[in-house]
PDB file of C-alpha atoms in Angstrom:
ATOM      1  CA  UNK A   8      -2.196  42.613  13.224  1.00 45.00           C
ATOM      2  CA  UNK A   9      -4.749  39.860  12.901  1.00 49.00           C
ATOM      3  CA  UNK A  10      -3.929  36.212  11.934  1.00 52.00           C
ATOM      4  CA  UNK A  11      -5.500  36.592   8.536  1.00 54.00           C
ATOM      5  CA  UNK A  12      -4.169  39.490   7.183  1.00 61.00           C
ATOM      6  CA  UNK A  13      -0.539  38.104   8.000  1.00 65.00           C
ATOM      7  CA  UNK A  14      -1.898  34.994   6.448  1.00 73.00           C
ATOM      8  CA  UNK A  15      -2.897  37.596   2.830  1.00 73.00           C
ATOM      9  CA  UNK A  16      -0.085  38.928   3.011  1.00 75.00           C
ATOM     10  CA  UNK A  17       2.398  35.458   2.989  1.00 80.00           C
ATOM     11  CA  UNK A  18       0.284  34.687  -0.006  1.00 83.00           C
ATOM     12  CA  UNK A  19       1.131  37.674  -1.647  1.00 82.00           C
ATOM     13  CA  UNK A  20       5.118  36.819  -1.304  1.00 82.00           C
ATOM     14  CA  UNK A  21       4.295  33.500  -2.269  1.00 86.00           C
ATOM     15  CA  UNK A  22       2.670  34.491  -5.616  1.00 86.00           C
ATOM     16  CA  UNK A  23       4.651  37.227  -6.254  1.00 83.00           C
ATOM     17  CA  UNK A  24       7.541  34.953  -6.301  1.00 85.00           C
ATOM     18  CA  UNK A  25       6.168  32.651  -8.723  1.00 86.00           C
ATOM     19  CA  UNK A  26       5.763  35.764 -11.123  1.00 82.00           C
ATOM     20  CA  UNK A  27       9.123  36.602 -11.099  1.00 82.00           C
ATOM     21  CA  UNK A  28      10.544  32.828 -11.518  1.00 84.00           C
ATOM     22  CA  UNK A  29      12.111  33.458 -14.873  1.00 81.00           C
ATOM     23  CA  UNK A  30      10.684  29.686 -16.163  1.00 83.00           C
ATOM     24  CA  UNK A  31       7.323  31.237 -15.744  1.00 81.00           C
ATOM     25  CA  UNK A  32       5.548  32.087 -18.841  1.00 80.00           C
ATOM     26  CA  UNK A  33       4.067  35.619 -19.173  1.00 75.00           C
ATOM     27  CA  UNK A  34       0.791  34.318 -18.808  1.00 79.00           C
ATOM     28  CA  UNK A  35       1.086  32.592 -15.633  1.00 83.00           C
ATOM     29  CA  UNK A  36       3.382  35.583 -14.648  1.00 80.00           C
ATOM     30  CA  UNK A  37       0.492  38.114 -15.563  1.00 77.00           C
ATOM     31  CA  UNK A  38      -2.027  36.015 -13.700  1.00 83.00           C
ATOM     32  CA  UNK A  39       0.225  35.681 -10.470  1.00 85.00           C
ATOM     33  CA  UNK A  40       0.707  38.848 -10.397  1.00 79.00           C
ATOM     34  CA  UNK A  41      -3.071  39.842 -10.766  1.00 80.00           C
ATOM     35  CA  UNK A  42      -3.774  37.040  -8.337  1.00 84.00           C
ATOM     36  CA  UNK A  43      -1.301  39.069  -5.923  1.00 82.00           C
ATOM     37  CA  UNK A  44      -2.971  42.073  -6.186  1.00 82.00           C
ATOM     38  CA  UNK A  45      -6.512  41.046  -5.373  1.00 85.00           C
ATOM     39  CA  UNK A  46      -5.287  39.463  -2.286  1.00 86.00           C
ATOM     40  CA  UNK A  47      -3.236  42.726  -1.014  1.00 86.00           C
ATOM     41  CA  UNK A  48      -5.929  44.920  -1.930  1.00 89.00           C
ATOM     42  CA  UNK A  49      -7.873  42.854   0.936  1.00 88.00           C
ATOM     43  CA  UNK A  50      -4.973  43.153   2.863  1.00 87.00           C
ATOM     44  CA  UNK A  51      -4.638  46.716   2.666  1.00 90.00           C
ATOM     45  CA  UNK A  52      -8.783  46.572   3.737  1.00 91.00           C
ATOM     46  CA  UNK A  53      -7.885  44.694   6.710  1.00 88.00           C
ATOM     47  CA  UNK A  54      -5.220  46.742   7.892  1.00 90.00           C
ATOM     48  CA  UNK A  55      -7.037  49.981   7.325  1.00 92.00           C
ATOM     49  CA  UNK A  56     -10.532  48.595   9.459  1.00 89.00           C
ATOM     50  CA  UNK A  57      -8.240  47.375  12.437  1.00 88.00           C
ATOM     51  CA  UNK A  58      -6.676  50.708  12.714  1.00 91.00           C
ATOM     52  CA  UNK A  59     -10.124  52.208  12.753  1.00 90.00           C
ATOM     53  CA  UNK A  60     -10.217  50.940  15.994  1.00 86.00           C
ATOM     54  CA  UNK A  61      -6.870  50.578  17.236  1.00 89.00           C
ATOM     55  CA  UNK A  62      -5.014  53.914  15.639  1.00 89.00           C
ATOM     56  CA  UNK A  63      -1.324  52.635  17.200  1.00 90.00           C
ATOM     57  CA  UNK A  64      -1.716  49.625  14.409  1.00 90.00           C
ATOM     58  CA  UNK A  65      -1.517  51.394  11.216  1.00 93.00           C
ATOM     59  CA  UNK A  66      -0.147  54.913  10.865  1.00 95.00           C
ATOM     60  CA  UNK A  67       0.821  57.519   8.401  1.00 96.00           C
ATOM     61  CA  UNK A  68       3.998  57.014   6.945  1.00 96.00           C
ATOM     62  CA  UNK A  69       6.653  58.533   4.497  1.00 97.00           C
ATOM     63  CA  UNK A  70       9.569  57.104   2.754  1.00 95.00           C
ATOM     64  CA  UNK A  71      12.342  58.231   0.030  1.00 95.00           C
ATOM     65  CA  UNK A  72      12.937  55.601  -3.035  1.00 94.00           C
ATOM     66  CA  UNK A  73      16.050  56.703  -5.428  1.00 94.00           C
ATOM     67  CA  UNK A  74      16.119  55.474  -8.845  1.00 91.00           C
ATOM     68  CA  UNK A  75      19.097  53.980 -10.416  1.00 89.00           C
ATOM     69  CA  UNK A  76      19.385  54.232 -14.021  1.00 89.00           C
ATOM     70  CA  UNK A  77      18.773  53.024 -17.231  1.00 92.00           C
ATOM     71  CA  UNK A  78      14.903  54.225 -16.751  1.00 93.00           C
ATOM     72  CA  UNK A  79      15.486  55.771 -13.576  1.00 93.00           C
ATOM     73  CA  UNK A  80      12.452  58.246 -14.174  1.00 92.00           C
ATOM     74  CA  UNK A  81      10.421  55.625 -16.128  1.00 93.00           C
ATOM     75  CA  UNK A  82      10.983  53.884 -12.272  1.00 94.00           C
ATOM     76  CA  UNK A  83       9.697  56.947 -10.666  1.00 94.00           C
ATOM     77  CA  UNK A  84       6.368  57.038 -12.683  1.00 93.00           C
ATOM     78  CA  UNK A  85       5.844  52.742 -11.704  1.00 94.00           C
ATOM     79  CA  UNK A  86       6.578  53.981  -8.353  1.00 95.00           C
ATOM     80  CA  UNK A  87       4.461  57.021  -8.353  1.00 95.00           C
ATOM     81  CA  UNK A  88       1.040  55.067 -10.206  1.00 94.00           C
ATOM     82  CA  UNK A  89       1.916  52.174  -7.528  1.00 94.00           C
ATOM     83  CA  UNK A  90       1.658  54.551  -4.729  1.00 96.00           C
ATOM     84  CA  UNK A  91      -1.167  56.669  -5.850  1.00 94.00           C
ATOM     85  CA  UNK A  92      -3.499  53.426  -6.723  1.00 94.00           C
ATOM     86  CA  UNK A  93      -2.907  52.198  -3.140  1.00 94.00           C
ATOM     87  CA  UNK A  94      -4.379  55.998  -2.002  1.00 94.00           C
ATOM     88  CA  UNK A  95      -1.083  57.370  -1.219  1.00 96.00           C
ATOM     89  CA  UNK A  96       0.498  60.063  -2.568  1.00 96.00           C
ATOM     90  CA  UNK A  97       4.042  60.193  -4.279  1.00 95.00           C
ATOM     91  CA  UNK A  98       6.071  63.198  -5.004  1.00 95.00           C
ATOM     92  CA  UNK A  99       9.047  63.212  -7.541  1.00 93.00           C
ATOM     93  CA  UNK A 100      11.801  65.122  -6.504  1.00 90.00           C
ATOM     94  CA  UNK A 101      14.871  65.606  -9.181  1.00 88.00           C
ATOM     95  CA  UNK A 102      18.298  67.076  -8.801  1.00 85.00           C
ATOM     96  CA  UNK A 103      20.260  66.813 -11.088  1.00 83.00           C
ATOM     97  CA  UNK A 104      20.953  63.097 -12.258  1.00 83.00           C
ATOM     98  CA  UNK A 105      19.812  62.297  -8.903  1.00 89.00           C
ATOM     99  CA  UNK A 106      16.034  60.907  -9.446  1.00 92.00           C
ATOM    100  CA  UNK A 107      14.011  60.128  -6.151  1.00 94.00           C
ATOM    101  CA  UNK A 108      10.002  59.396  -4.906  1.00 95.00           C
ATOM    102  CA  UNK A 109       8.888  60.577  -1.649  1.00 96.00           C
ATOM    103  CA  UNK A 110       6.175  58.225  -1.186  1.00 97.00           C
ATOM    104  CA  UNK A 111       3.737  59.342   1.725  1.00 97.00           C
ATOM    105  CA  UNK A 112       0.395  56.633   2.816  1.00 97.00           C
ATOM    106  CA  UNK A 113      -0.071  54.630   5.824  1.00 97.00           C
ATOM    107  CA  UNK A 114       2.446  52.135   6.945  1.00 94.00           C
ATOM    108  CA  UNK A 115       0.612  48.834   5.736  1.00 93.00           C
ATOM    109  CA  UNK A 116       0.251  51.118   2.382  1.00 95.00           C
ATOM    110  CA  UNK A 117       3.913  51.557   1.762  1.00 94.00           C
ATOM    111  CA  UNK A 118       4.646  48.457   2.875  1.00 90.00           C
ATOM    112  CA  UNK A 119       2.486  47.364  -0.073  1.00 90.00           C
ATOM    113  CA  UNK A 120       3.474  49.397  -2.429  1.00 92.00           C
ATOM    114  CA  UNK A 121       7.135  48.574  -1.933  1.00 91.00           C
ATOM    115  CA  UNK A 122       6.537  44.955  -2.247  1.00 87.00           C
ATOM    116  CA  UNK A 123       4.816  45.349  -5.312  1.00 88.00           C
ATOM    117  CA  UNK A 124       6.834  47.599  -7.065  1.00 91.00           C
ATOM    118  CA  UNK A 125      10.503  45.157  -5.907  1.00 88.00           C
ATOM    119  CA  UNK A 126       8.152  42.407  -7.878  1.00 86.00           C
ATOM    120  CA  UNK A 127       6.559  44.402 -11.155  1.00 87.00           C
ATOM    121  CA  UNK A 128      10.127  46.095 -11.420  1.00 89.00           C
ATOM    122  CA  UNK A 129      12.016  42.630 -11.643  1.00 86.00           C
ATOM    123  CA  UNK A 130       9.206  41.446 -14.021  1.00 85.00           C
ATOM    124  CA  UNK A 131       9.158  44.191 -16.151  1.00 88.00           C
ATOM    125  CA  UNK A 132      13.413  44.038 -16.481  1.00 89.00           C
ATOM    126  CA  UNK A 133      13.329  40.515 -17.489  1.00 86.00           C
ATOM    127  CA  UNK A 134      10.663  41.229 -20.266  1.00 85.00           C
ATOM    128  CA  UNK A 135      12.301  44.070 -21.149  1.00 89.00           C
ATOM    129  CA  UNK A 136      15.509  41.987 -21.692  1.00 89.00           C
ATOM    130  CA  UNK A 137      13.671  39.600 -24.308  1.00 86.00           C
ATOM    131  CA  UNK A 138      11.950  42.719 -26.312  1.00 88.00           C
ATOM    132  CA  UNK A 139      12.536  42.524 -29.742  1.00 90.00           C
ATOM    133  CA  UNK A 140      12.840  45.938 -31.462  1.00 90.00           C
ATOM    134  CA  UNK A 141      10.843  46.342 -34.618  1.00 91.00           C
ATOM    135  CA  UNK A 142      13.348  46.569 -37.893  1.00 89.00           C
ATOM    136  CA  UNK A 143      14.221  50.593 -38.515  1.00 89.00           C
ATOM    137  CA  UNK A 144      12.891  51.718 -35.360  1.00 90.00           C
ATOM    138  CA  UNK A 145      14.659  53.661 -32.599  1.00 90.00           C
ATOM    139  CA  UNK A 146      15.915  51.371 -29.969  1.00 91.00           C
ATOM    140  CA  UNK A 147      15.621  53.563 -27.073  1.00 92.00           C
ATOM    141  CA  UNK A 148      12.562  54.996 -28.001  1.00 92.00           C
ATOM    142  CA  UNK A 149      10.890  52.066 -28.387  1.00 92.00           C
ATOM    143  CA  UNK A 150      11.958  50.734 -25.025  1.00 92.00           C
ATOM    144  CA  UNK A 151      11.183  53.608 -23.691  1.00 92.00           C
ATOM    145  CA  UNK A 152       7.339  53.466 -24.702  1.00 92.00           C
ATOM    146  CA  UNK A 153       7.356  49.419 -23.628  1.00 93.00           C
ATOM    147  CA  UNK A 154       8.165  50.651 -20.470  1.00 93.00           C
ATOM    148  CA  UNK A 155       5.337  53.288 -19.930  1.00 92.00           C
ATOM    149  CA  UNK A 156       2.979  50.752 -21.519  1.00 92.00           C
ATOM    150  CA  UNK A 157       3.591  48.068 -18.705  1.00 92.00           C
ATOM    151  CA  UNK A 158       3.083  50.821 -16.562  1.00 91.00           C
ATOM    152  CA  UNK A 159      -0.160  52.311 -17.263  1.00 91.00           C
ATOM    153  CA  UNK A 160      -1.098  48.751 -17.866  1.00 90.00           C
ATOM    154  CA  UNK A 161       0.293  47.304 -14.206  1.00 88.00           C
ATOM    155  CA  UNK A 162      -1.159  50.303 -12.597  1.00 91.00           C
ATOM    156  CA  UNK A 163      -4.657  50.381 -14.234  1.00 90.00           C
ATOM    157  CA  UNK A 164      -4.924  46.723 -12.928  1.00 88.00           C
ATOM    158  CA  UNK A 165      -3.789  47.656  -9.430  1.00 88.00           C
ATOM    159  CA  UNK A 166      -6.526  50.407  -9.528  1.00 91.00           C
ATOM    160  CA  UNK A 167      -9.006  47.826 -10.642  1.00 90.00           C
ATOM    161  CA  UNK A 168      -8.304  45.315  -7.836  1.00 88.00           C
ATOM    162  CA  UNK A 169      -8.362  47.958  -5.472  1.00 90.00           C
ATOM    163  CA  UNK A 170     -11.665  49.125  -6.132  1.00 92.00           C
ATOM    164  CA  UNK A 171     -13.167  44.976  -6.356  1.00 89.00           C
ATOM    165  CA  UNK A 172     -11.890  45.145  -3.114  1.00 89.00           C
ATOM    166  CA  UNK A 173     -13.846  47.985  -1.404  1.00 90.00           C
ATOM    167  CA  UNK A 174     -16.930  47.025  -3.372  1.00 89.00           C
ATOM    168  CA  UNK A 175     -16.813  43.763  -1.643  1.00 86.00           C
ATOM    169  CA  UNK A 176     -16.114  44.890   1.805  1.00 85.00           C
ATOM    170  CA  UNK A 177     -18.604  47.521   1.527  1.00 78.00           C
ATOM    171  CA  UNK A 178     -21.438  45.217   2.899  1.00 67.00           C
ATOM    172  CA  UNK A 179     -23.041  46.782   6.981  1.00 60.00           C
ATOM    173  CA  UNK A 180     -21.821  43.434   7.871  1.00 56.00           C
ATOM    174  CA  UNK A 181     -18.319  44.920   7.092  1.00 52.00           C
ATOM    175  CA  UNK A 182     -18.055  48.517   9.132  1.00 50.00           C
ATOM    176  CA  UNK A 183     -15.300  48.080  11.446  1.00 51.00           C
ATOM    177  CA  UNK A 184     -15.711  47.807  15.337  1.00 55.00           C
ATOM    178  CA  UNK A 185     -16.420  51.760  15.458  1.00 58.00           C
ATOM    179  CA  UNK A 186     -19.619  51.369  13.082  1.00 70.00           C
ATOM    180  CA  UNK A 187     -17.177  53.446  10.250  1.00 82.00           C
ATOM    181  CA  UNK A 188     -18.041  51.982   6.487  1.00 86.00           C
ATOM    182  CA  UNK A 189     -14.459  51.039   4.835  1.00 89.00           C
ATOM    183  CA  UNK A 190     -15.462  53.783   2.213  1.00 90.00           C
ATOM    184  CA  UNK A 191     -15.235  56.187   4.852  1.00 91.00           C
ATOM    185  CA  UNK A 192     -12.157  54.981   6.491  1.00 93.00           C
ATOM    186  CA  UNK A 193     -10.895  54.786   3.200  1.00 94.00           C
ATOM    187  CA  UNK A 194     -11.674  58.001   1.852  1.00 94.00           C
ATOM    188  CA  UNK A 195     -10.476  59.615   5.403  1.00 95.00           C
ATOM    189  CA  UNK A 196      -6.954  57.747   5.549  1.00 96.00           C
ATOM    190  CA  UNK A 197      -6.853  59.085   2.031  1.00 95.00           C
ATOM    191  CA  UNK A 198      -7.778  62.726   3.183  1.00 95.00           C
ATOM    192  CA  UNK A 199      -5.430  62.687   6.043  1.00 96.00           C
ATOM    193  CA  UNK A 200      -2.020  61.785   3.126  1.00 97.00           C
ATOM    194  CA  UNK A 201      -3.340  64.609   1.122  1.00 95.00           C
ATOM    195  CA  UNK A 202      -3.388  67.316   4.422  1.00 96.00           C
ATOM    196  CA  UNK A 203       0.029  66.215   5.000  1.00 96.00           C
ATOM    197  CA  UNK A 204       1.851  66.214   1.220  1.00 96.00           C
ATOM    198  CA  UNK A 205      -0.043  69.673   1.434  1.00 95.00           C
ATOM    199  CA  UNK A 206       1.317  70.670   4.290  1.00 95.00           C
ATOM    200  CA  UNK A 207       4.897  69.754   3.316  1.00 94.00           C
ATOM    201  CA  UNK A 208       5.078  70.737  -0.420  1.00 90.00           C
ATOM    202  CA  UNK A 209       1.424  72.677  -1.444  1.00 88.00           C
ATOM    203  CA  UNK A 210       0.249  72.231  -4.397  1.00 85.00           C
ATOM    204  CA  UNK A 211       1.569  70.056  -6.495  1.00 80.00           C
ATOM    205  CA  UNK A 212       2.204  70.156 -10.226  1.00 76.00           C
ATOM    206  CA  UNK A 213       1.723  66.957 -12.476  1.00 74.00           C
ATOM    207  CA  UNK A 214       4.268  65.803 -14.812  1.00 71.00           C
ATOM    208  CA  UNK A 215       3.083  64.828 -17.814  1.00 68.00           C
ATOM    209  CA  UNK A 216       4.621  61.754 -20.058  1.00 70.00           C
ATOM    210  CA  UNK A 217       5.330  62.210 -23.853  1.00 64.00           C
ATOM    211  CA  UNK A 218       6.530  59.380 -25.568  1.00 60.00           C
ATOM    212  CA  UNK A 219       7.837  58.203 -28.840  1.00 68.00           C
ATOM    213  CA  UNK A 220       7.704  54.758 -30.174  1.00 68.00           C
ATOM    214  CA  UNK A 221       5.379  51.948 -30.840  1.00 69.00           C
ATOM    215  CA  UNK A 222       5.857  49.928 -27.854  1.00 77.00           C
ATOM    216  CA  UNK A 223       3.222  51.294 -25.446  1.00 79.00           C
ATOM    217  CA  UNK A 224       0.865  48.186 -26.889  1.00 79.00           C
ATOM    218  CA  UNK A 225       3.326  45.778 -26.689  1.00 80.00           C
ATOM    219  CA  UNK A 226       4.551  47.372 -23.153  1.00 83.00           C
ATOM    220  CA  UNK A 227       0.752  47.286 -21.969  1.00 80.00           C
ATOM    221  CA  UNK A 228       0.059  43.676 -23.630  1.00 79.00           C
ATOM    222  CA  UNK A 229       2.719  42.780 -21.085  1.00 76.00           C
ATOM    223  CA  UNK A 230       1.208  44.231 -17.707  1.00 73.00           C
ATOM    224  CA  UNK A 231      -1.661  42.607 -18.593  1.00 66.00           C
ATOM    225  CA  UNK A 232      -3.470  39.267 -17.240  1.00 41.00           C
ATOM    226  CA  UNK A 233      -3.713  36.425 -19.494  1.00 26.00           C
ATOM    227  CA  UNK A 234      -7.762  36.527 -19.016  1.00 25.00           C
ATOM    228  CA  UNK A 235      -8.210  40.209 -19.791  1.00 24.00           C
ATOM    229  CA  UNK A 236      -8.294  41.250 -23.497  1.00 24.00           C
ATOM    230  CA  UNK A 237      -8.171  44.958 -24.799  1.00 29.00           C
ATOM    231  CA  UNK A 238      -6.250  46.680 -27.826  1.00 30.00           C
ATOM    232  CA  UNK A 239      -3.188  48.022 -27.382  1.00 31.00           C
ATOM    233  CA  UNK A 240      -2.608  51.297 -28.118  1.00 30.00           C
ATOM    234  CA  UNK A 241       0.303  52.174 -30.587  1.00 32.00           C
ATOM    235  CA  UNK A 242       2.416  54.117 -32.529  1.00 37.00           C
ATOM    236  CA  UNK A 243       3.522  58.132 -32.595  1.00 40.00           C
ATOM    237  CA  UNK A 244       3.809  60.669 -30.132  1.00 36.00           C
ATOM    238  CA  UNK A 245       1.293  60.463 -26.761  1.00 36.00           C
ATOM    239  CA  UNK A 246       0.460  62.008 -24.264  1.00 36.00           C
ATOM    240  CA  UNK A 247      -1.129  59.195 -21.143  1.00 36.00           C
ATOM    241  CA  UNK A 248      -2.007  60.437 -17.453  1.00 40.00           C
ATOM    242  CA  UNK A 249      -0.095  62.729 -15.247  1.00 42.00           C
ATOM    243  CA  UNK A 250       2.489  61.605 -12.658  1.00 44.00           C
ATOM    244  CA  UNK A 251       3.470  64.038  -9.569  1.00 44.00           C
TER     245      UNK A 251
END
């Protein structure tokens, strides 16, 4: 691995530790965090271009994650939107009260998505902790809908960082040693996870999330950086992406 992509990545650790100091506020811990993931999606770029040319460096991967309750599936779904923003692929697999994510991408990929998700995990817990329930409402419920709010929210920006990142490295100047674009090493590292969930489960079905509760705003108002200003949603029963 190159010199500067071990250098990205310290920087990641660094910031993501400064997020999760609990005498942060939740604006600087929103903008380390986003900070973070600008910096690994170039990491992630890096990693993926070397192994263009040098296959041994960065190969395909899978790992099993099991959830521990309270929220253990509310976990899987971070873990699942973490995985599948960083162009891996994440499969929940239930039994029982046994809740677990087989999480398939490229080694530097799971690598990433593990540190992030140790990091938004402890962040979202300690925010959780300080949520005040609005008078009459369901406790759980509520919670419940904070949580899936920082999610969407957390993941949405991960997505968005991600993409800044390709855009930029997307200049000729910026094909890897074989001539390969990153879009196309992208999109084929992306192609190959796919083959190989296929292979191993077929199709798979998505799991849609119902909630109930008004805390998806206040939830998503919390995954979000301090610079970036949109309305919340709220209240009632939703319906918001599909998780695997």
């Amino acid at each position: 691995m190159t010199q500067p992509a071990e250098s990205l990545l310290a920087k990641v650790r660094a910031l993501l530790a400064k997020a999760e100091d609990p005498a942060s506020t939740t604006a600087e811990a929103e903008a380390f965090t986003a900070k973070a993931a600008e910096l690994m999606a170039k990491y992630g770029i890096e990693r993926a271009m070397l192994a263009d040319a040098n296959a041994d460096t960065d190969t395909p991967a899978d790992r099993i994650i099991t959830m521990d309750n309270p929220w253990a599936r509310e976990k899987q779904g971070l873990v699942a939107g973490i995985v599948e923003a960083l162009r891996g692929q994440a499969v929940l697999r239930d039994k029982g009260s046994l809740h677990r994510v087989h999480m398939f991408g490229y080694q530097s990929d799971l690598e990433r998505a593990e540190l992030l998700y140790t990091s938004l995990l402890l962040q979202m817990t300690q925010q959780l902790a300080h949520v005040e329930v609005p008078w009459g409402e369901n406790a759980r419920a509520y919670r419940r809908s904070w949580i899936i709010g920082f999610r969407y929210e957390v993941v949405r920006r991960i997505k968005a960082a991600e993409a800044r990142a390709v855009a930029e490295a997307s200049r000729p100047e910026a094909a890897s040693s074989s001539g390969r674009s990153t879009e196309l090493v992208l999109a084929d590292r992306k192609a190959i996870i796919e083959q190989r969930v296929f292979a191993e489960f077929g199709k798979l079905k998505a799991r849609r999330t119902t909630y109930r509760g008004s805390g998806f705003g206040d939830g998503q108002a919390a995954g979000r950086t301090a610079n970036i200003g949109q309305t919340g949603l709220r209240g009632g029963r939703r319906a918001i992406g599909g998780d695997r």
